Short mmCIF file of C-alpha atoms in Angstrom, two decimals:
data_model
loop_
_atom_site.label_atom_id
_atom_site.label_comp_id
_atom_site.label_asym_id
_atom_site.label_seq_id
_atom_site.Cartn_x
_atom_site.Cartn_y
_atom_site.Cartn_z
CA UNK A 1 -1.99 51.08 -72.61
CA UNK A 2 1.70 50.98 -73.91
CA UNK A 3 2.58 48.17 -75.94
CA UNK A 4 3.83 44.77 -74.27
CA UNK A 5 7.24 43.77 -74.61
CA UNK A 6 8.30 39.90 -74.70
CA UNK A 7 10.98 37.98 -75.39
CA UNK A 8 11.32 34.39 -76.95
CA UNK A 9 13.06 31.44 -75.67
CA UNK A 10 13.97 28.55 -78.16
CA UNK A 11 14.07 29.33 -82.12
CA UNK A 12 13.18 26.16 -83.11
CA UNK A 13 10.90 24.68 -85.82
CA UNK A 14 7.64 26.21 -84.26
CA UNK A 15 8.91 28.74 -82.89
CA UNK A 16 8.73 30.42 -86.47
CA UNK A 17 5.76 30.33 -86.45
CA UNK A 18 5.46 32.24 -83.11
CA UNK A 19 7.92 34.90 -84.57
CA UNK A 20 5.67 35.38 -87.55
CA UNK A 21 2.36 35.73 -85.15
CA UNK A 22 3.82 37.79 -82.81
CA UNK A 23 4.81 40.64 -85.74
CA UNK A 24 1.02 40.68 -86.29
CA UNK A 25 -0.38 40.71 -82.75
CA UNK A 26 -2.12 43.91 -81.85
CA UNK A 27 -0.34 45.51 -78.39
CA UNK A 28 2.51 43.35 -78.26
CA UNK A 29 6.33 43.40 -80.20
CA UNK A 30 8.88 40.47 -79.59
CA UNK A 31 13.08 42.29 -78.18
CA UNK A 32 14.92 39.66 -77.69
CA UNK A 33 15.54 36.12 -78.18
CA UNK A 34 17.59 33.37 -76.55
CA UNK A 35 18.47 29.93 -77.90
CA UNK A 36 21.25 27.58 -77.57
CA UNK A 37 22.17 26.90 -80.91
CA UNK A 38 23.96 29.89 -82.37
CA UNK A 39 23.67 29.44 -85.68
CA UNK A 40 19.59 29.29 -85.01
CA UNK A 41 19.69 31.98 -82.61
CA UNK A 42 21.21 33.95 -85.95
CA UNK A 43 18.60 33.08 -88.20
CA UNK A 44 15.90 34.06 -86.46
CA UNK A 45 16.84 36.88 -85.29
CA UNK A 46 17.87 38.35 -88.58
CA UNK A 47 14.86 36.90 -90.15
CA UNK A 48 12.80 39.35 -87.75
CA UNK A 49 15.38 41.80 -87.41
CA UNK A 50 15.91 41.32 -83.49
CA UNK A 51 19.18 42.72 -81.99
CA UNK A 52 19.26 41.15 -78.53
CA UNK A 53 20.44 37.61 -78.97
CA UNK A 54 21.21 35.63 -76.15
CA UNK A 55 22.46 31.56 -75.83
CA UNK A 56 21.57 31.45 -71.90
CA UNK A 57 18.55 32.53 -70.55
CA UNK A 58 19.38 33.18 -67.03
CA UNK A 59 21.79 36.09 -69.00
CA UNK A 60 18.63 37.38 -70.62
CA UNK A 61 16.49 37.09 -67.35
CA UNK A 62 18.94 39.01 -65.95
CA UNK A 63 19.54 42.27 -68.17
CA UNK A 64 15.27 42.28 -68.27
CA UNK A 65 13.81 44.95 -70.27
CA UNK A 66 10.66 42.76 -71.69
CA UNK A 67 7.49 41.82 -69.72
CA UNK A 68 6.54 38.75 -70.42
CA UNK A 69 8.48 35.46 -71.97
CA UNK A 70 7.55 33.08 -74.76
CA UNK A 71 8.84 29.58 -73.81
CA UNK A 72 8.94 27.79 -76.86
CA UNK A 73 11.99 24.89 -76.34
CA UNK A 74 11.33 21.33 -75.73
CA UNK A 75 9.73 20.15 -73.17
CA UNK A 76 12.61 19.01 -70.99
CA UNK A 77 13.41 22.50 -70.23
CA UNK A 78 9.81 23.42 -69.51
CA UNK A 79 9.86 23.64 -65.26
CA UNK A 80 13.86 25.38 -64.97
CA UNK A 81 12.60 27.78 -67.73
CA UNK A 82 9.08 28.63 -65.79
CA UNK A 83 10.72 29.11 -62.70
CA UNK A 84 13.33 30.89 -63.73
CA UNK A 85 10.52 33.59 -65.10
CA UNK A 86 8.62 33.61 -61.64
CA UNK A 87 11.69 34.18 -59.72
CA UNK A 88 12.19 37.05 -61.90
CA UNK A 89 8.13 38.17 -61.75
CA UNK A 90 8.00 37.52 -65.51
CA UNK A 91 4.31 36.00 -66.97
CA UNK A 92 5.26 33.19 -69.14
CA UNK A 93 3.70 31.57 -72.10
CA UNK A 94 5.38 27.81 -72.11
CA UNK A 95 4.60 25.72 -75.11
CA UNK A 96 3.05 22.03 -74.85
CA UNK A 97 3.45 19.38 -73.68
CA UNK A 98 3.63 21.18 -70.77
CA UNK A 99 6.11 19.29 -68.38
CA UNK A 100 7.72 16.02 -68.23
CA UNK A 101 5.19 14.96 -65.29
CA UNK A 102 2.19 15.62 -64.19
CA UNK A 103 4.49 16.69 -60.83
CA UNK A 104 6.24 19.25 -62.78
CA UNK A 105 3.18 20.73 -63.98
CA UNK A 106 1.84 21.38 -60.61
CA UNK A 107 5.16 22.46 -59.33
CA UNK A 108 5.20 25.13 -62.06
CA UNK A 109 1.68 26.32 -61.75
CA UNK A 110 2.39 26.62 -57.73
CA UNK A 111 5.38 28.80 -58.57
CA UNK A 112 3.72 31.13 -60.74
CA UNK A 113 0.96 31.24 -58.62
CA UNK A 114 3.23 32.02 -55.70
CA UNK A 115 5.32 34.70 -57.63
CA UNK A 116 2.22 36.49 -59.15
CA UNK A 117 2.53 36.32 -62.28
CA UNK A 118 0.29 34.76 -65.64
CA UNK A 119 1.15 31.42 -66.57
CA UNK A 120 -0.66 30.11 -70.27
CA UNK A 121 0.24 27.12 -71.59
CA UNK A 122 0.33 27.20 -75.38
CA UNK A 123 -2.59 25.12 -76.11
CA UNK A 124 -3.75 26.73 -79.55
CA UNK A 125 -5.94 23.76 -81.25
CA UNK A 126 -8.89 25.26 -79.34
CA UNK A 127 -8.29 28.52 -81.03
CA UNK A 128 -8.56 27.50 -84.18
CA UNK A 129 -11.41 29.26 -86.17
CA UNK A 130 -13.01 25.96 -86.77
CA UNK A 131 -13.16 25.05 -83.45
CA UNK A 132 -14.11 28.06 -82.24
CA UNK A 133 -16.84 28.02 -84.79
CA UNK A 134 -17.93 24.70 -83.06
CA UNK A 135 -17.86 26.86 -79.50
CA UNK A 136 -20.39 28.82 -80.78
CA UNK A 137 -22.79 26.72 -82.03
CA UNK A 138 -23.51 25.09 -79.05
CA UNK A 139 -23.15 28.28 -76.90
CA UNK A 140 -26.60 29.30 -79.42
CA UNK A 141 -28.52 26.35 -78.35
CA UNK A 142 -28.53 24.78 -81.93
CA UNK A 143 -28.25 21.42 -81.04
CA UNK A 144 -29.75 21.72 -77.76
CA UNK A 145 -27.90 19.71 -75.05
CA UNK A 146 -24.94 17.70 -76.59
CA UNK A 147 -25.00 14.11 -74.97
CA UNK A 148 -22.12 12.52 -77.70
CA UNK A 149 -19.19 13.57 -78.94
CA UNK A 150 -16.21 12.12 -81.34
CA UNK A 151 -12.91 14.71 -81.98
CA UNK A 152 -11.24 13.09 -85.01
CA UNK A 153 -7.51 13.31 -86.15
CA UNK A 154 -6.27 10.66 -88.50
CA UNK A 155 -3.56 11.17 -91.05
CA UNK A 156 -0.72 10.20 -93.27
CA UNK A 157 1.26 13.06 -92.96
CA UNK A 158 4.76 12.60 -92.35
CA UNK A 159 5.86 14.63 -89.30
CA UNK A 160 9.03 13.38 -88.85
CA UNK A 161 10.70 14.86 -91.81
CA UNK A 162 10.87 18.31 -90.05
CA UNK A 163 10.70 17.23 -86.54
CA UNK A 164 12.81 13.92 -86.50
CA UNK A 165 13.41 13.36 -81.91
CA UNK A 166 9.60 12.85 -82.21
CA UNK A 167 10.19 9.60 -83.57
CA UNK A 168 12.75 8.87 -81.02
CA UNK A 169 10.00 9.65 -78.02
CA UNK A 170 9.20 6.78 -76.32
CA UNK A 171 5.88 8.58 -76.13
CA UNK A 172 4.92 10.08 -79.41
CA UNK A 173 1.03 10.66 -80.61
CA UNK A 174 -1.04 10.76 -77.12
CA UNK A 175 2.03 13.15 -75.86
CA UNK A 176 2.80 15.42 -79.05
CA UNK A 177 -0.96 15.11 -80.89
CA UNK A 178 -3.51 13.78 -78.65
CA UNK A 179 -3.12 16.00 -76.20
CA UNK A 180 -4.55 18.48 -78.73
CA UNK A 181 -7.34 16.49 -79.29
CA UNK A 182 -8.17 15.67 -75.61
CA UNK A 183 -8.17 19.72 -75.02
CA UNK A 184 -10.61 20.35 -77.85
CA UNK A 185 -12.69 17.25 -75.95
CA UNK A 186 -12.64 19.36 -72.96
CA UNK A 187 -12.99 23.13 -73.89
CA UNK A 188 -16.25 21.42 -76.43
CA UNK A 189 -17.86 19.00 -73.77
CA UNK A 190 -16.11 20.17 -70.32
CA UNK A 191 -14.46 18.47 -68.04
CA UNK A 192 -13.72 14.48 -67.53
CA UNK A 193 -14.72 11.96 -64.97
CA UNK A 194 -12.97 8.87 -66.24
CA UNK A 195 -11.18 7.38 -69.53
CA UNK A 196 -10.38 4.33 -71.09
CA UNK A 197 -7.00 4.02 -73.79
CA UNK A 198 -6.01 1.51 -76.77
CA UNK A 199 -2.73 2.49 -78.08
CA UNK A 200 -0.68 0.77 -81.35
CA UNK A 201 2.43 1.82 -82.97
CA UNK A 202 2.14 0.82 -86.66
CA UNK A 203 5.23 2.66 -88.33
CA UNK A 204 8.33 0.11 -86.94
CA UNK A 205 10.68 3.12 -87.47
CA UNK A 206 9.66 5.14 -84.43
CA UNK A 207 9.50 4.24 -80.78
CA UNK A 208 5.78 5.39 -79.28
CA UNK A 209 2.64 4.75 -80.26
CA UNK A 210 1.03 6.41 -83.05
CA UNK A 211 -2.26 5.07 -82.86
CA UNK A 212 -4.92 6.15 -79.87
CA UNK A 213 -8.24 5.74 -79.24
CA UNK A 214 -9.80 7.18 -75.76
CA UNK A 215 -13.57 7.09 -74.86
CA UNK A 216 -14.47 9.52 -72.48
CA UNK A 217 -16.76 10.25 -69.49
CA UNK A 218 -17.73 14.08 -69.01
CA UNK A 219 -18.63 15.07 -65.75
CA UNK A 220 -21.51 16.64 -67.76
CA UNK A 221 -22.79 12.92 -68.74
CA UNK A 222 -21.89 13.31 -71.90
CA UNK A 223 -19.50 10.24 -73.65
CA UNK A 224 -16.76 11.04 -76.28
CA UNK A 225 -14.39 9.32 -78.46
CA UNK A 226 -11.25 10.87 -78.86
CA UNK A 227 -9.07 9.10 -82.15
CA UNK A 228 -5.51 10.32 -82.88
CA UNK A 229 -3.25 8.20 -86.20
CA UNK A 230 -0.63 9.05 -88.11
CA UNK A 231 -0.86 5.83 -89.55
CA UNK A 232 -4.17 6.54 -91.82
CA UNK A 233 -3.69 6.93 -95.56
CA UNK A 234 -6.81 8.24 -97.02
CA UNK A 235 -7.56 9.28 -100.94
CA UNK A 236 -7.40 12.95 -99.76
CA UNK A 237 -5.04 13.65 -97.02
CA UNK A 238 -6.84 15.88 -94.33
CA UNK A 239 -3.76 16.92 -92.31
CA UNK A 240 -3.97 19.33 -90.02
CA UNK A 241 -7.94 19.44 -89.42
CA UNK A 242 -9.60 17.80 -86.14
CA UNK A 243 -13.06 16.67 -87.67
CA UNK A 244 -15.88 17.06 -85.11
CA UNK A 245 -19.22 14.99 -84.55
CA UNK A 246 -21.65 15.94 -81.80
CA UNK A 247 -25.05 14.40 -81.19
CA UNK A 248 -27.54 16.71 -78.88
CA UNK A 249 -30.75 16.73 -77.67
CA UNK A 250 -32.32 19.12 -80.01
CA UNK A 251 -29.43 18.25 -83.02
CA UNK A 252 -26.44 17.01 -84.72
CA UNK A 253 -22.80 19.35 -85.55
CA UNK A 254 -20.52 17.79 -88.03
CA UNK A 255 -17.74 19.80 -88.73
CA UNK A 256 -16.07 17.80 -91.97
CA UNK A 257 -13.11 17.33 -93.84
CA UNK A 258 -12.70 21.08 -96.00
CA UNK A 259 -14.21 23.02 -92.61
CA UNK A 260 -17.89 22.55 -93.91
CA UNK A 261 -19.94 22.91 -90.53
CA UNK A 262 -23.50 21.18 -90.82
CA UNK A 263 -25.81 21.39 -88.21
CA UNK A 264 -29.23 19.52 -88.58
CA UNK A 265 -32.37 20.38 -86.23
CA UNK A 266 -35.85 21.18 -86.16
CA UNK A 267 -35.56 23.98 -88.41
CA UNK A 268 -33.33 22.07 -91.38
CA UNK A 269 -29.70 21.56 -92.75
CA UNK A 270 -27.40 24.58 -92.63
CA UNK A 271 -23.94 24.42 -93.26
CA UNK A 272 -21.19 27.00 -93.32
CA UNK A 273 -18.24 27.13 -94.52
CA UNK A 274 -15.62 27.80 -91.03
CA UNK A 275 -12.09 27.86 -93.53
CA UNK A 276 -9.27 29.54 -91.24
CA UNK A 277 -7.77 32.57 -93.15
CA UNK A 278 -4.88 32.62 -94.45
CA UNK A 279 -2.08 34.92 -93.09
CA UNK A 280 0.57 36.64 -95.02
CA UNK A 281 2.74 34.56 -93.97
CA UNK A 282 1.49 31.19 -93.92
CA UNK A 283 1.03 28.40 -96.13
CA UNK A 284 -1.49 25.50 -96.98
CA UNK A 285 -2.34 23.02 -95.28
CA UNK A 286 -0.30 25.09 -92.02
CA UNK A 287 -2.60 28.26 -92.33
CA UNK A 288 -5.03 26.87 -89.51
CA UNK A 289 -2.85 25.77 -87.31
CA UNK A 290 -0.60 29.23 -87.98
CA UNK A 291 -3.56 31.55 -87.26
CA UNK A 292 -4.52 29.90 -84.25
CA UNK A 293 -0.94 30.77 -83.20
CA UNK A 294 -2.10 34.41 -83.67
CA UNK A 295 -5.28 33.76 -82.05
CA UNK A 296 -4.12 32.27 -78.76
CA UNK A 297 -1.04 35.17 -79.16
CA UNK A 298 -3.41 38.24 -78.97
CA UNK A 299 -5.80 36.28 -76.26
CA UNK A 300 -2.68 36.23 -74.33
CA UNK A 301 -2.21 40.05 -75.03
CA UNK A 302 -5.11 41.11 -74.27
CA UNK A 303 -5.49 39.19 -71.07
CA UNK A 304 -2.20 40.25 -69.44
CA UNK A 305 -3.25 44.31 -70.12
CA UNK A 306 -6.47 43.36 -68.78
CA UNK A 307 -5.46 41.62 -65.78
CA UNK A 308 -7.85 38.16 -66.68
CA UNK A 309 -7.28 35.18 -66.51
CA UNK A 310 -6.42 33.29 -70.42
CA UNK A 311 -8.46 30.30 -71.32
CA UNK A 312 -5.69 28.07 -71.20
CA UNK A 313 -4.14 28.88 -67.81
CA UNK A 314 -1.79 26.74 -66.35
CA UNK A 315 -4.41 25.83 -63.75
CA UNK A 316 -6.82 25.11 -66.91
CA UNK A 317 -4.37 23.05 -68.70
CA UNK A 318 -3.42 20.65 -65.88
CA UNK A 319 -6.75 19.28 -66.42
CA UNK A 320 -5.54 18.10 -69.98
CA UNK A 321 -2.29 17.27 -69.36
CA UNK A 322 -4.41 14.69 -66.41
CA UNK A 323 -6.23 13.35 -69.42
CA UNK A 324 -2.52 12.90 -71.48
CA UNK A 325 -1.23 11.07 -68.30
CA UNK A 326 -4.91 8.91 -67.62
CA UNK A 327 -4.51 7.70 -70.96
CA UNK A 328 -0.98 6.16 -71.20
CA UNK A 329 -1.96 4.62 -67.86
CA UNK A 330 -5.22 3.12 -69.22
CA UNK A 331 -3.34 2.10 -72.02
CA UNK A 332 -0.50 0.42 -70.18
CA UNK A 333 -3.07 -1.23 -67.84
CA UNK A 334 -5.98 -1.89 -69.95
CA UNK A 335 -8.61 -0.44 -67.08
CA UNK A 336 -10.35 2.49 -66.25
CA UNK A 337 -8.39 5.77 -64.84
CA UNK A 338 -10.60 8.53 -63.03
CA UNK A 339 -9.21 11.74 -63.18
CA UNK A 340 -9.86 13.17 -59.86
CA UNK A 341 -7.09 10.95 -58.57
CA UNK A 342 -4.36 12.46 -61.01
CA UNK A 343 -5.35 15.99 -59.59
CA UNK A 344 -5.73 15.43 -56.17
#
């Protein structure tokens, strides 16, 4: 099949990132580009040697010529941006978070769904070799049937220096972070019944919380703790890895600090080392979040020439954004959300 050709909305911070993935991705080669900063708009696209530059999307929409779009631009923008590529019958990758509300986000899957075309929500945590590593290990019966769960991100790491409005969110680690973590919940243990939130903001120089603890209920019976800080200094900073416990029936997975992956059964202690490779391009402690940008790129690829579905649709991914949304309610209210209500 002939090769794929997309173009890329917002040359931001990440969106790097995305440039750099998207020169690797098998099938697939990135035209044009569209920001509304000039001066970024420039540097990009001489940094990847693209010609078609635009500063208004609806401009680029409209001249065509690629076939599919790569949303990467704040979320404000998310739902005008979506829409905008189903009235033109374009599929559409949109970063995360993926809309303002959880109205938006079913407003935008209806319109895709409506128009036809592929909507994936840029959800890469859970393509992270690590994780994936995790996938497999319980798709092999190691541990038998998992009945506990904790999905672990605590860190020091200063994010604001490059990405300074998150401070400014009045939602910041749930929103930008969690919502990571709470997919990784999901795509491990499957879906959620019900959740319960803590939130605390500990730095005084930003305006959400970035502190979060969640316990959830899977409709599987299985419970999970989901714990999100940027607020934890520890002796060896482990920014950007999610650390993984499970407990099953038959055996434990603990995927630690380094991307060691233990498993313990009836048969002994193996563990494996799950490290993410690291791309030409990328750069420690970045190179597993960069690969799974190539990861989740080619799935994306590979599904729209093969007419399936990607693992984080925008049908899929409204089931994590519910979880985002049960969680600063429980928070805010200090009770129990069930998540059936949110997606009714």
């Amino acid at each position: 099949m002939a090769e794929l050709l997309g173009a890329l909305i917002g040359c931001g911070f990440f969106a790097v990132n995305q440039m750099h993935c998207w020169a690797h991705v098998q099938g697939a080669d990135i035209v044009a580009i569209c920001d509304r900063d000039p001066q970024r708009l420039a540097i990009v696209g001489d940094q990847f040697g693209i010609a078609r530059r635009y500063t208004d999307a609806a401009a680029m929409f409209a001249d065509g010529g690629f076939d599919f779009v790569d949303i990467a631009t704040t979320v404000q923008s998310h739902r005008a941006l979506v829409e905008m590529a189903a009235a033109h019958k374009v599929p559409a990758i949109c970063q995360k978070p993926f809309a303002p509300s959880l109205v938006d986000a079913k407003a935008m899957v209806a319109v895709t769904k409506a128009a036809g075309i592929a909507l994936m929500i840029h959800e890469n945590f859970r393509w992270q070799t690590p994780i994936q590593a995790v996938r497999k290990v319980l798709d092999g019966g190691a541990i038998g049937t998992p009945f506990w769960g904790r999905f672990s991100f605590r860190s020091g790491f200063d994010v604001f220096a490059a990405q300074p409005y998150l401070g400014e969110a009045p939602r910041f680690i749930i929103e930008d972070l969690g919502i990571h973590t709470l997919d990784i919940a999901r795509y491990i243990l499957g879906d959620v019944q019900s959740l319960t939130a803590r939130t605390r903001r500990i730095n005084p120089k930003i305006k959400g919380e970035d502190v979060a603890t969640i316990l959830l209920d899977h409709d599987s019976g299985a419970t999970s703790i989901v714990d999100v800080s940027y607020a934890t200094h520890l002796q060896t900073e482990p920014f950007p890895e999610t650390l993984i416990e499970l407990d099953g029936s038959e055996g434990t997975l603990r995927l630690t600090q380094g991307y060691g992956l233990t498993v313990t059964n009836g048969n002994g202690t193996v563990t494996t080392d799950v490290s993410p490779a690291l791309l030409p391009f990328a750069s420690r402690p970045w190179h597993n979040i960069q690969e799974s940008v190539l990861l989740i790129q080619q799935h994306w690829v590979d599904a729209l020439k093969a007419g399936t579905e990607t693992s984080t649709s925008g049908a899929d991914n409204l089931k994590t954004f519910a979880l985002v949304e049960a969680a600063y309610q429980s928070a805010a209210s200090g009770q129990v959300v069930e998540i059936g209500t949110l997606l009714a």
